[in-house]
Coordinates of C-alpha atoms in Angstrom, one line a residue:
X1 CA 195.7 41.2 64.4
X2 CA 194.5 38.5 62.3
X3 CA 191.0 38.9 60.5
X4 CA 189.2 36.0 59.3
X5 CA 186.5 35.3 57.2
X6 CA 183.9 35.0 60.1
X7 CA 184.7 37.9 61.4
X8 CA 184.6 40.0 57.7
X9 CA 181.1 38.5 57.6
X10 CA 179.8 39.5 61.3
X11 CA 180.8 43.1 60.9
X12 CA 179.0 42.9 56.9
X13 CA 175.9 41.8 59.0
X14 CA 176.1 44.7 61.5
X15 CA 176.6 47.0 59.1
X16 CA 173.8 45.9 56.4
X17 CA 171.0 45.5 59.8
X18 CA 172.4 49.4 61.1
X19 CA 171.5 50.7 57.1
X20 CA 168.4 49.0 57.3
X21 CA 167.2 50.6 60.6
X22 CA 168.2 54.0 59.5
X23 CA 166.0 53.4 55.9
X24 CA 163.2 51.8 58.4
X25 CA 163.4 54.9 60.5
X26 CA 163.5 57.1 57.2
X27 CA 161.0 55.0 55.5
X28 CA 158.5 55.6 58.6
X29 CA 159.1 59.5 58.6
X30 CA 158.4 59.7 55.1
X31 CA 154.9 57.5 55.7
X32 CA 153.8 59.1 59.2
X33 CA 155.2 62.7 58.1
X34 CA 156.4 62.6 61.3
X35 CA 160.0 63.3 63.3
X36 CA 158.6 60.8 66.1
X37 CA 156.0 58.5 66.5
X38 CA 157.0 57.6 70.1
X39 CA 158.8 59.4 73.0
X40 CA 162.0 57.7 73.0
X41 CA 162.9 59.1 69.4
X42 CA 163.4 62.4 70.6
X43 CA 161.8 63.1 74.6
X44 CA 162.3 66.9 74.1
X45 CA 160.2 66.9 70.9
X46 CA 157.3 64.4 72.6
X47 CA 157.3 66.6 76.0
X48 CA 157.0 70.3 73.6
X49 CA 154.1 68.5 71.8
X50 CA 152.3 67.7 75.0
X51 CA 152.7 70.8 76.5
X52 CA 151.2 72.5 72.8
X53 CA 148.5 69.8 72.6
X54 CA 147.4 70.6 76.6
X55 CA 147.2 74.5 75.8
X56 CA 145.1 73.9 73.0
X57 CA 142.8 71.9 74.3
X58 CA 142.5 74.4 77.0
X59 CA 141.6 76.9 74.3
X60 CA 139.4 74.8 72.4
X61 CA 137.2 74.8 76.0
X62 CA 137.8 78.3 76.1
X63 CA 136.2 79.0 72.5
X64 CA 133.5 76.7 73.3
X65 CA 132.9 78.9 76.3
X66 CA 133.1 82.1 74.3
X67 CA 130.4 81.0 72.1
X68 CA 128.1 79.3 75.1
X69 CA 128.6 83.3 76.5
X70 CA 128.3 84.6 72.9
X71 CA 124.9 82.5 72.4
X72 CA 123.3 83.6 76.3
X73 CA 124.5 87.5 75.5
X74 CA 122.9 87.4 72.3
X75 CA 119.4 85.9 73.8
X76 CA 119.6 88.7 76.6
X77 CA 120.3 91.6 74.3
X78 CA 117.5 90.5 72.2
X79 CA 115.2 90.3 75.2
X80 CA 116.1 93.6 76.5
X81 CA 115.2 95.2 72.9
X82 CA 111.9 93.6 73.4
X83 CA 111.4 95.2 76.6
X84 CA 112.2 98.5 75.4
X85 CA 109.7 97.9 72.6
X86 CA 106.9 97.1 74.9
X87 CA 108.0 100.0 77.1
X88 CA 108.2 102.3 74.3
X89 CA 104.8 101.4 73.4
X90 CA 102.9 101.6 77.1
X91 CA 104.9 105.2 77.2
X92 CA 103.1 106.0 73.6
X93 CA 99.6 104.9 75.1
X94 CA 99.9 106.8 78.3
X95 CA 100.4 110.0 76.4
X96 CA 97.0 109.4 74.5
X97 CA 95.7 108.2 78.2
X98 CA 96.9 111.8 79.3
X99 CA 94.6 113.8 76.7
X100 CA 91.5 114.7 78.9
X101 CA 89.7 114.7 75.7
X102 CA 89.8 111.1 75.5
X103 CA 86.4 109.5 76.3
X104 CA 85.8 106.7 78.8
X105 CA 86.1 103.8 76.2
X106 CA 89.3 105.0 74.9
X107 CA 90.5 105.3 77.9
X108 CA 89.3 101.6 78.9
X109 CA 91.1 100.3 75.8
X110 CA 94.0 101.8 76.6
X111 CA 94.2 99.9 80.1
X112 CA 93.1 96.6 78.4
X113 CA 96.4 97.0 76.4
X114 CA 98.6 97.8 79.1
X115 CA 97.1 94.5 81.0
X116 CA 98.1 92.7 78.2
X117 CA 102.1 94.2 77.5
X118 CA 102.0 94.2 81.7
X119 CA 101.6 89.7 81.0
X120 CA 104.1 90.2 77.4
X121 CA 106.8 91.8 80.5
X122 CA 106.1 88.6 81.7
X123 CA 106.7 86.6 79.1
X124 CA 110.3 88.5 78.9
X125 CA 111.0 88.3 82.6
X126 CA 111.1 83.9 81.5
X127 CA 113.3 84.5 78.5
X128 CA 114.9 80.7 77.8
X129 CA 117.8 79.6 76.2
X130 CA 118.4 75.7 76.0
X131 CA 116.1 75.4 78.6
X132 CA 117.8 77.8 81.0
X133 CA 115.9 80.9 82.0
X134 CA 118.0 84.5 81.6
X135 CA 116.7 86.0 84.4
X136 CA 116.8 84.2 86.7
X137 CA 120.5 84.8 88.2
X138 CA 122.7 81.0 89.0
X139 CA 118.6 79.1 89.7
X140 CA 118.5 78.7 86.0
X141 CA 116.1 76.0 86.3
X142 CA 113.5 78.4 87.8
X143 CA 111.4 80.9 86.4
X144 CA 111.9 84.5 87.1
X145 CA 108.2 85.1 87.0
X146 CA 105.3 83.4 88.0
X147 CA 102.6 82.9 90.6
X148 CA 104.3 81.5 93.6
X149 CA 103.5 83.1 97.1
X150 CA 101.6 85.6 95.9
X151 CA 98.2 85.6 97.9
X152 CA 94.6 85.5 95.6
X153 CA 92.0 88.5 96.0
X154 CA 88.7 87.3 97.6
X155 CA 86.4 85.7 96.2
X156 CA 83.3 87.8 96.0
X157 CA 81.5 86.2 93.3
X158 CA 78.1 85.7 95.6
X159 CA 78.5 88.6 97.8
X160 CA 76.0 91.5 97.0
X161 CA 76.2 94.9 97.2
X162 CA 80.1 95.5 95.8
X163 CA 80.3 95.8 92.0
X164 CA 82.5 92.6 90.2
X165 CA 83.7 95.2 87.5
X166 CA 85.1 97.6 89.9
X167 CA 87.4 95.2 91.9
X168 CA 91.1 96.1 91.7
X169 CA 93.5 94.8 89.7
X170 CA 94.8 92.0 91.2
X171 CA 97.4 89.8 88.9
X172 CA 98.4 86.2 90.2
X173 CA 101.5 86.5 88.6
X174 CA 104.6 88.9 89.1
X175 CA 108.4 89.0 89.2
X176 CA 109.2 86.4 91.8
X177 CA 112.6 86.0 91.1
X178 CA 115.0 86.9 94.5
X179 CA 118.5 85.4 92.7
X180 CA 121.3 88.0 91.9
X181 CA 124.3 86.2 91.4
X182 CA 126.6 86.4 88.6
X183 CA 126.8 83.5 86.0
X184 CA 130.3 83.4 85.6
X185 CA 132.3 81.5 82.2
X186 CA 136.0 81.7 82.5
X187 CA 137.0 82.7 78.8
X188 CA 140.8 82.8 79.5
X189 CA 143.2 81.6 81.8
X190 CA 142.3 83.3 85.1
X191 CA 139.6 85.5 83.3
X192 CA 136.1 85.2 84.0
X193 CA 133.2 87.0 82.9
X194 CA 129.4 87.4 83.8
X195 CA 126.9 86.7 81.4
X196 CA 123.8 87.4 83.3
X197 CA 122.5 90.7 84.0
X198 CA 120.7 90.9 87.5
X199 CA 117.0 90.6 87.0
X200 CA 116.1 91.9 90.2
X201 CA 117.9 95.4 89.1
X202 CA 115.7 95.3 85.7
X203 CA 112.5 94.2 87.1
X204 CA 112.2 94.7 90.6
X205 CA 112.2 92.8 93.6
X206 CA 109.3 90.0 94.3
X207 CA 107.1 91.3 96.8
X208 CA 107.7 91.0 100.4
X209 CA 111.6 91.2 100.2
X210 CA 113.9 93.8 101.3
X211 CA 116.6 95.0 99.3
X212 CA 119.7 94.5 100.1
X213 CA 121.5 97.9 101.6
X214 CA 117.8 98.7 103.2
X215 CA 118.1 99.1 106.7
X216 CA 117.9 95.5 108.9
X217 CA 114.7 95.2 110.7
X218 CA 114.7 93.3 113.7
X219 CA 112.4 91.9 115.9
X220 CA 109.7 95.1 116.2
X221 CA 107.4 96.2 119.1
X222 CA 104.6 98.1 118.0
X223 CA 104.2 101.3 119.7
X224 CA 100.5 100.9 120.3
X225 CA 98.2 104.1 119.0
X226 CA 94.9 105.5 120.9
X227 CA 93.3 108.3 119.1
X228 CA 91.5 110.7 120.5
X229 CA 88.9 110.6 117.7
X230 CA 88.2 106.9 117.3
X231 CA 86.7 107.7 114.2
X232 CA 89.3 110.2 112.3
X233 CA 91.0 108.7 109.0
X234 CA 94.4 108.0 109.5
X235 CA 96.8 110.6 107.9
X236 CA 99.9 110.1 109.4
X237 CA 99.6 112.9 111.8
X238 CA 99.5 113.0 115.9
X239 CA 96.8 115.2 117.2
X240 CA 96.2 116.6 120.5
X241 CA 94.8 114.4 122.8
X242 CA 96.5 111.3 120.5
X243 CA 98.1 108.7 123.1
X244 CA 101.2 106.3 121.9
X245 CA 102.3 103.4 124.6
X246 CA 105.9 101.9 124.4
X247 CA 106.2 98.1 125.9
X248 CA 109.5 97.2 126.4
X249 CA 109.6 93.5 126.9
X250 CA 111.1 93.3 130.7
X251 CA 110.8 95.6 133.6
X252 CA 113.8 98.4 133.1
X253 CA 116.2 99.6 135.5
X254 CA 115.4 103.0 137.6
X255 CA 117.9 104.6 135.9
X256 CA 116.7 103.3 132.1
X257 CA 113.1 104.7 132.5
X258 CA 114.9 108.1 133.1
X259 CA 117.0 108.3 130.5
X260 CA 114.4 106.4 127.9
X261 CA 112.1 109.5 128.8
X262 CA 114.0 112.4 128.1
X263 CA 115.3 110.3 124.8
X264 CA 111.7 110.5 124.0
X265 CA 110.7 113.4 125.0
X266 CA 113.3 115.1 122.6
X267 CA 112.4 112.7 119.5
X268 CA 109.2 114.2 120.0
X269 CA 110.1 117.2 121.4
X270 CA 109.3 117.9 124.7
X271 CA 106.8 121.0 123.8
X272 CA 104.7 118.5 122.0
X273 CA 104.4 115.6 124.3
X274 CA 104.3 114.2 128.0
X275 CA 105.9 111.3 128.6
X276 CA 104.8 109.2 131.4
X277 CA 106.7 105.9 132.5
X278 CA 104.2 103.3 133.9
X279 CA 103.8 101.6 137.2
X280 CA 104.8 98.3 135.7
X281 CA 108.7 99.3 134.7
X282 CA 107.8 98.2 130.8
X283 CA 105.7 101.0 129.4
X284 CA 105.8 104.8 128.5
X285 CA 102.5 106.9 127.7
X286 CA 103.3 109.8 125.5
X287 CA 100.1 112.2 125.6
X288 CA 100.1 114.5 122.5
X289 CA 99.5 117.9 123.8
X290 CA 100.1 119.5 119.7
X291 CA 99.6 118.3 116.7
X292 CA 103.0 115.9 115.4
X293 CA 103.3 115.1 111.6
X294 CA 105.0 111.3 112.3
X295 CA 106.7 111.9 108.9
X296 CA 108.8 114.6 109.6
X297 CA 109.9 112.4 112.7
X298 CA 110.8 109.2 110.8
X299 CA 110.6 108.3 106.7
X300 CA 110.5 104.9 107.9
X301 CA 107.9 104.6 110.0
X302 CA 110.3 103.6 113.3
X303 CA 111.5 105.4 116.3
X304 CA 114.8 104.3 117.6
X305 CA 116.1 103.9 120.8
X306 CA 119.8 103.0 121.7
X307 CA 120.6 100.0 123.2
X308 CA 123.0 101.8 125.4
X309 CA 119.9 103.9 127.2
X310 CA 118.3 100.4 127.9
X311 CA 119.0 98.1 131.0
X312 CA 117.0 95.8 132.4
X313 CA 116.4 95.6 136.3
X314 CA 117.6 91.8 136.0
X315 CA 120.9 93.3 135.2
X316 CA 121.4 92.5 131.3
X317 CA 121.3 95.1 128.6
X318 CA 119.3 95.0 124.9
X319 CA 121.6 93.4 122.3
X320 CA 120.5 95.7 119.3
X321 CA 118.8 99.4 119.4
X322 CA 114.6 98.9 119.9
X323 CA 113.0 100.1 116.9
X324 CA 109.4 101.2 117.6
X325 CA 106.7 101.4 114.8
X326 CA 105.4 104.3 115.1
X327 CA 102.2 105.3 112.5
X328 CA 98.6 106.3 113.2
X329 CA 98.2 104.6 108.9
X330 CA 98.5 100.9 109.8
X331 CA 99.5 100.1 106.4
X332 CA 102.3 102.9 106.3
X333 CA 104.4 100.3 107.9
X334 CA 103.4 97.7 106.3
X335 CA 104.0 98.9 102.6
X336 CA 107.8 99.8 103.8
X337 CA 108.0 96.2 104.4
X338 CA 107.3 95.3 101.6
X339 CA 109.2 97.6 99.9
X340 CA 106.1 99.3 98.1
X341 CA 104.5 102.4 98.2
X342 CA 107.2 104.9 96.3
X343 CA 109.2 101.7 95.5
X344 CA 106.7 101.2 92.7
X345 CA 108.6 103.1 90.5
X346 CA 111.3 100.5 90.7
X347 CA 109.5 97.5 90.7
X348 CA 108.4 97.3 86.4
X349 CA 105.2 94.9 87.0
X350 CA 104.4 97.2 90.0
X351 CA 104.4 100.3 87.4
X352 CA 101.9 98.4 85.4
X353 CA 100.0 97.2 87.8
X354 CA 99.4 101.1 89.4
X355 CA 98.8 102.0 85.9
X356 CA 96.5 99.3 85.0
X357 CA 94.3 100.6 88.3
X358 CA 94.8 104.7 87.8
X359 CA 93.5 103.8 84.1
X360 CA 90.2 102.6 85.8
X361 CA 90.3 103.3 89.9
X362 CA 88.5 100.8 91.9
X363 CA 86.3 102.2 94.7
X364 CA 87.6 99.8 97.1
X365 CA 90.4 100.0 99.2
X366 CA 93.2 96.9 99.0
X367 CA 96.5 95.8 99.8
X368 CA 99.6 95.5 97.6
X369 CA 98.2 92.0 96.1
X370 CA 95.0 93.8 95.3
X371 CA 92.8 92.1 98.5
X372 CA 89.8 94.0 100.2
X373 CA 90.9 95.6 103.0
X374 CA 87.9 95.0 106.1
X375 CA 85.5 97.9 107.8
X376 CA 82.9 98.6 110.1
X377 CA 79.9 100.9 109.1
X378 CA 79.3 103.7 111.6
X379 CA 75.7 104.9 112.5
X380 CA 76.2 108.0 110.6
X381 CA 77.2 105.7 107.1
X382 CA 80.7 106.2 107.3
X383 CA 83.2 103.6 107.8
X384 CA 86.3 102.5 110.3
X385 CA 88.9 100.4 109.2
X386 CA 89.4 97.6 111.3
X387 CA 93.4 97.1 112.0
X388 CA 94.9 94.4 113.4
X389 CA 98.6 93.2 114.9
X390 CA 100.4 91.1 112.4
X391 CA 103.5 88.9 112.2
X392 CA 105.9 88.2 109.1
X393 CA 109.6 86.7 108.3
X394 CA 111.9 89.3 106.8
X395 CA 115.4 88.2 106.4
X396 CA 115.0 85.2 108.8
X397 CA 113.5 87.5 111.4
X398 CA 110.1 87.8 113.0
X399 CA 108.5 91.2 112.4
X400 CA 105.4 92.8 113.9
X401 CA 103.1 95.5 112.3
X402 CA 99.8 96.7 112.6
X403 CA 97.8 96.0 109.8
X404 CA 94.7 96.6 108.0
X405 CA 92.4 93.3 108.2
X406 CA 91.8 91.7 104.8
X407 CA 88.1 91.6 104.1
X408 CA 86.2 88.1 104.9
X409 CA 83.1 87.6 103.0
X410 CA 80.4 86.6 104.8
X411 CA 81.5 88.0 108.2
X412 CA 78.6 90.1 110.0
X413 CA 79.7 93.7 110.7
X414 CA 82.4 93.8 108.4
X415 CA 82.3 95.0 104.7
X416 CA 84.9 96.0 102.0
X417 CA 86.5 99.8 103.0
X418 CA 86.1 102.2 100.5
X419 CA 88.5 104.7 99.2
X420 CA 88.3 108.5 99.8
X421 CA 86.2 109.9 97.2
X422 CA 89.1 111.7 95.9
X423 CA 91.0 108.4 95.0
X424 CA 88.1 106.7 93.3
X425 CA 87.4 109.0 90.4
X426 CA 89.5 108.7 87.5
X427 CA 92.8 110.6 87.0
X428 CA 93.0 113.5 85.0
X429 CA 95.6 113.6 82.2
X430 CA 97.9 116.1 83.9
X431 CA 97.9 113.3 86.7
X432 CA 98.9 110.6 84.2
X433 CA 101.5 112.7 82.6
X434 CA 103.6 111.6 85.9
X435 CA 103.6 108.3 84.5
X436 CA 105.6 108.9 81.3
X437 CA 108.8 109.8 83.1
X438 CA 108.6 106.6 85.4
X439 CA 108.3 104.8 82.5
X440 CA 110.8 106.9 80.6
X441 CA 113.6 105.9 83.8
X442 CA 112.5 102.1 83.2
X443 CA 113.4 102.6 79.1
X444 CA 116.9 104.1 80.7
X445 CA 117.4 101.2 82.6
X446 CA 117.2 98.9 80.2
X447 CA 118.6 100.4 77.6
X448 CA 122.1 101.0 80.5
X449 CA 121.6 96.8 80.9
X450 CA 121.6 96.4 76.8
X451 CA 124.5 98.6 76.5
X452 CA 126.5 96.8 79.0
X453 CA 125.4 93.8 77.3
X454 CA 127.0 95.1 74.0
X455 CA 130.5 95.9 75.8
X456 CA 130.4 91.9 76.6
X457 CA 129.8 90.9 73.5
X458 CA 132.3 92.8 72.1
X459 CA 134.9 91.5 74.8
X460 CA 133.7 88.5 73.9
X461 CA 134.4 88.3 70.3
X462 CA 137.9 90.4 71.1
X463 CA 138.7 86.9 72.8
X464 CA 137.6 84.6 70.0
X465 CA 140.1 86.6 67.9
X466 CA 142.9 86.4 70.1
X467 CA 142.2 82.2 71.0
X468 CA 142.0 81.8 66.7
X469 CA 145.0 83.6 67.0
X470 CA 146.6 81.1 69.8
X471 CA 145.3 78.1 68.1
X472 CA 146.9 79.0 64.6
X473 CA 150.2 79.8 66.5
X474 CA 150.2 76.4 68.4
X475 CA 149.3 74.5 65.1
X476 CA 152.6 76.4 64.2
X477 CA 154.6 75.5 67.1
X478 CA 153.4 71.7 66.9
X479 CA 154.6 71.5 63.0
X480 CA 157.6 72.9 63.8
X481 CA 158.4 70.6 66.6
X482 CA 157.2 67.2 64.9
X483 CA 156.2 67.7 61.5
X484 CA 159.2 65.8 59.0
X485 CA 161.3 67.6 56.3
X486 CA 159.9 66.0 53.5
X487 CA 162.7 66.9 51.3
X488 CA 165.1 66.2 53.3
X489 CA 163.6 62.4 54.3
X490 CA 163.8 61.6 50.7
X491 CA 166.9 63.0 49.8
X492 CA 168.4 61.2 53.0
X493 CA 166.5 58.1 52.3
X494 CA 168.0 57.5 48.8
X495 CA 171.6 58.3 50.0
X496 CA 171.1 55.9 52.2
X497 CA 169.6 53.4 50.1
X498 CA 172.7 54.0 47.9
X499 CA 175.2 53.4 51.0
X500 CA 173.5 50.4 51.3
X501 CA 173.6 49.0 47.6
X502 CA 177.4 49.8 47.6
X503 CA 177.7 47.9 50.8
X504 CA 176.4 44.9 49.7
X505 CA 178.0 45.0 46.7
X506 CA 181.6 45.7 48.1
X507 CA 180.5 42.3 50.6
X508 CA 179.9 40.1 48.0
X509 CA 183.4 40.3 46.4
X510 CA 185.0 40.0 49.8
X511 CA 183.2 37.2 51.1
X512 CA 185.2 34.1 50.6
X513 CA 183.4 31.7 47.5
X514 CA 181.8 28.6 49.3
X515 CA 181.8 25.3 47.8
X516 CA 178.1 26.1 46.6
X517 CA 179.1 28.6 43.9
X518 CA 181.5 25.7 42.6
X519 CA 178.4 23.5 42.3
X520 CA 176.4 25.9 40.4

């Protein structure tokens, strides 16, 4: 094959252009510290660092997670030591409130302070952080406590006869708060964990709302109550001569009113009572012939009857089993409701606020929001309470409930009820005493919520460790992958660069002379 001069100089030029790439390439390794600087250079290389560069900045989110959880943990488990401060101290004052040496005023200063740690509770129920209230479950924008919904005591300011220091305490503002769900932050892949601790469970629940695992109330007829003695204080008992009425609310099959009365007549047993259906179809009279304590027949308040007793003479059948308020204490029922009464003990503003009263009893009867309750005076001086049939929304449902009336100023024949005697005079220190271990329970439960709080935070910094831990190892695994031997870019760079001097001197003594390097 013949090789000409051309041809030695075409494959020179290939040659000298294929060193320089391969000193470009090392030249740019050596500046960019490098392997690749794009895909094509090496694809497994550029699809290993994408896949590191993805999971860290999934982890970066993750540790900025960790310390948004870290930073809301913190706030709560200083807010719960606060709480168990202010407890800690009402529990210290009601042991001084229990000595029945203590005089009068030291017993009023006591109750001062406790109105003002029952409003510093408050202050701790609307715990912020960055704007975002702790307690308030996901409805972080709304406070946990404040003055919504809760109805005002009368105004009795130009009413005479009732003494304006004695009225009961009646705050405008208690735990409102009805939100229990979790606040979750996902901390790892597939991981998440609450931050939040349920402020209902700590505080209580706002009143007027039934907690959940209570039993569903439905639609209620009142079982309507004729004493014998219109004038007898309720007590919760049925006395001889006592009538109750059941209304069903269509006329009942034959065979219904049968079976309805002998379900009756063995709730109440039938040596107590006489149960009489009505003309109508609707109603049952049951005459009290001995003396019934209603408690021992129901905690709740309600008498139940089975839905599979009742048919209607239309032909259809009751949908759910008819409850039946039961009571000769018109508020018994109406404290269940609301989840009062005993509950107090679990509601932390409600333990204050029967405190606060029990400190310094007010001679007037009132509901759970601290309003006058109504009554008529009787020739002889003492007083009836007037009752009346009420209506309210629990759980979507209608409800009714006999009720004391709320006290209207200015109305003829009405004035505020007072309390029995024995409720009005202040408590005796071996009745306070009772206090200190429902306040004792409270300082358990918050101290349970701060020490689950503690096993979050120390999950939570178990996971910083462990994503520190990731990131260094991906920072690893990155430098591996595309991270340039620096040593051996140099050393390859100046063999090459050698190569490439020899190859351009070897070229220039084979390359035939032109005419140029005669003229020279």
């Amino acid at each position: 094959m013949r090789v000409t001069q051309s041809m030695l100089s075409s494959m020179l030029l290939d040659n000298l252009n294929l060193s320089y790439s391969k000193m470009d390439r090392l030249m740019e390794m050596q500046t960019t510290g490098k392997k690749i600087s794009k895909p094509s250079h090496d694809p497994v290389v550029a699809s290993l660092g994408m896949l590191y560069r993805t999971n860290m900045r999934e982890n970066e989110q993750f540790t900025y997670n960790t310390e948004r959880a870290e930073d809301w943990l913190d706030a709560t488990e200083s807010a719960l030591e606060e709480a168990r401060s202010v407890l800690s101290r009402a529990k210290d004052l009601m042991e001084q409130a229990a000595t029945d040496t203590l005089s009068p005023g030291d017993r009023q200063k006591i109750r001062d302070e406790m109105i003002q740690l029952r409003e510093h509770f408050g202050n701790i129920a609307n715990t912020t952080l960055n704007g975002s209230y702790l307690f308030s479950g996901t409805a972080t924008d709304k406070p946990a406590y404040g003055s919504n919904g809760y109805p005002q005591q009368q105004d009795v300011s130009g009413v005479t006869g009732i003494d304006k220091d004695k009225l009961p305490f009646a705050p405008k503002e208690g735990y409102i708060n009805e939100n229990r769900e979790d606040i979750n932050l996902e901390l790892s892949r597939g991981s998440d964990v609450p931050i939040n601790v349920d402020g209902v469970d700590l505080f209580g629940t706002k009143k007027g709302v039934i907690l959940p695992g209570s039993k569903p109330v439905t639609p209620q007829p009142v079982a309507e109550f004729i004493p014998a003695d219109p004038t007898a204080k309720p007590d919760n008992k049925l006395v001889a001569g006592d009538t109750l009425r059941f209304t069903f609310d269509k006329e009942l099959d034959p065979g219904a009113i049968s079976s309805i009365q002998s379900a009756l007549e063995n709730t109440f047993g039938s040596g107590n009572v006489e149960v009489k259906p009505g003309a109508d179809g609707k109603t049952f009279e049951v005459n009290v012939k001995s003396d019934i304590d209603i408690s021992a027949l129901s905690s709740t308040g309600l008498i139940e009857i089975n839905k599979d007793l009742i048919k209607y003479k239309d032909g259809t059948t009751a949908g759910n089993d008819q409850l039946f308020i039961v009571t000769d204490d018109p508020d018994t029922f109406h404290k269940q409701i609301n989840n009062y009464g005993e509950n107090w003990e679990k509601n932390v503003f409600g333990m204050f606020d029967k405190i606060i009263n029990d400190l310094d009893p007010s001679p007037y009867a009132s509901d759970n929001y601290g309003r006058l309750l109504a009554a008529k005076k009787n020739p002889d001086g003492t007083q009836t309470p007037i009752t009346e049939i009420k209506t309210m929304m629990v759980n979507g449902k209608e409800v009714s409930y006999v009720s004391y009336k709320l006290y209207e100023p200015g109305v003829d024949g009405e004035e505020p009820l007072l309390k029995p005697e024995s409720e009005a005079k202040p408590k005796e220190g071996k009745e306070l005493t009772g206090y200190l271990d429902v306040i004792q329970n409270q300082f358990d439960n918050f101290l349970q919520s701060q020490t689950q709080i503690g096993s979050r935070i120390n999950r939570v910094h178990l996971i910083q460790e462990r994503l520190t831990t990731q990131n260094f190892a991906l920072e690893k695994m990155i430098s591996d992958a595309e991270d340039a031997n620096m040593a051996r870019v140099i050393i390859d760079l100046q063999n090459n660069e050698n190569v490439h001097r020899g190859a351009l001197a070897a070229g220039s003594r084979i390359i035939q002379p032109s005419l140029l390097d005669f003229l020279r």
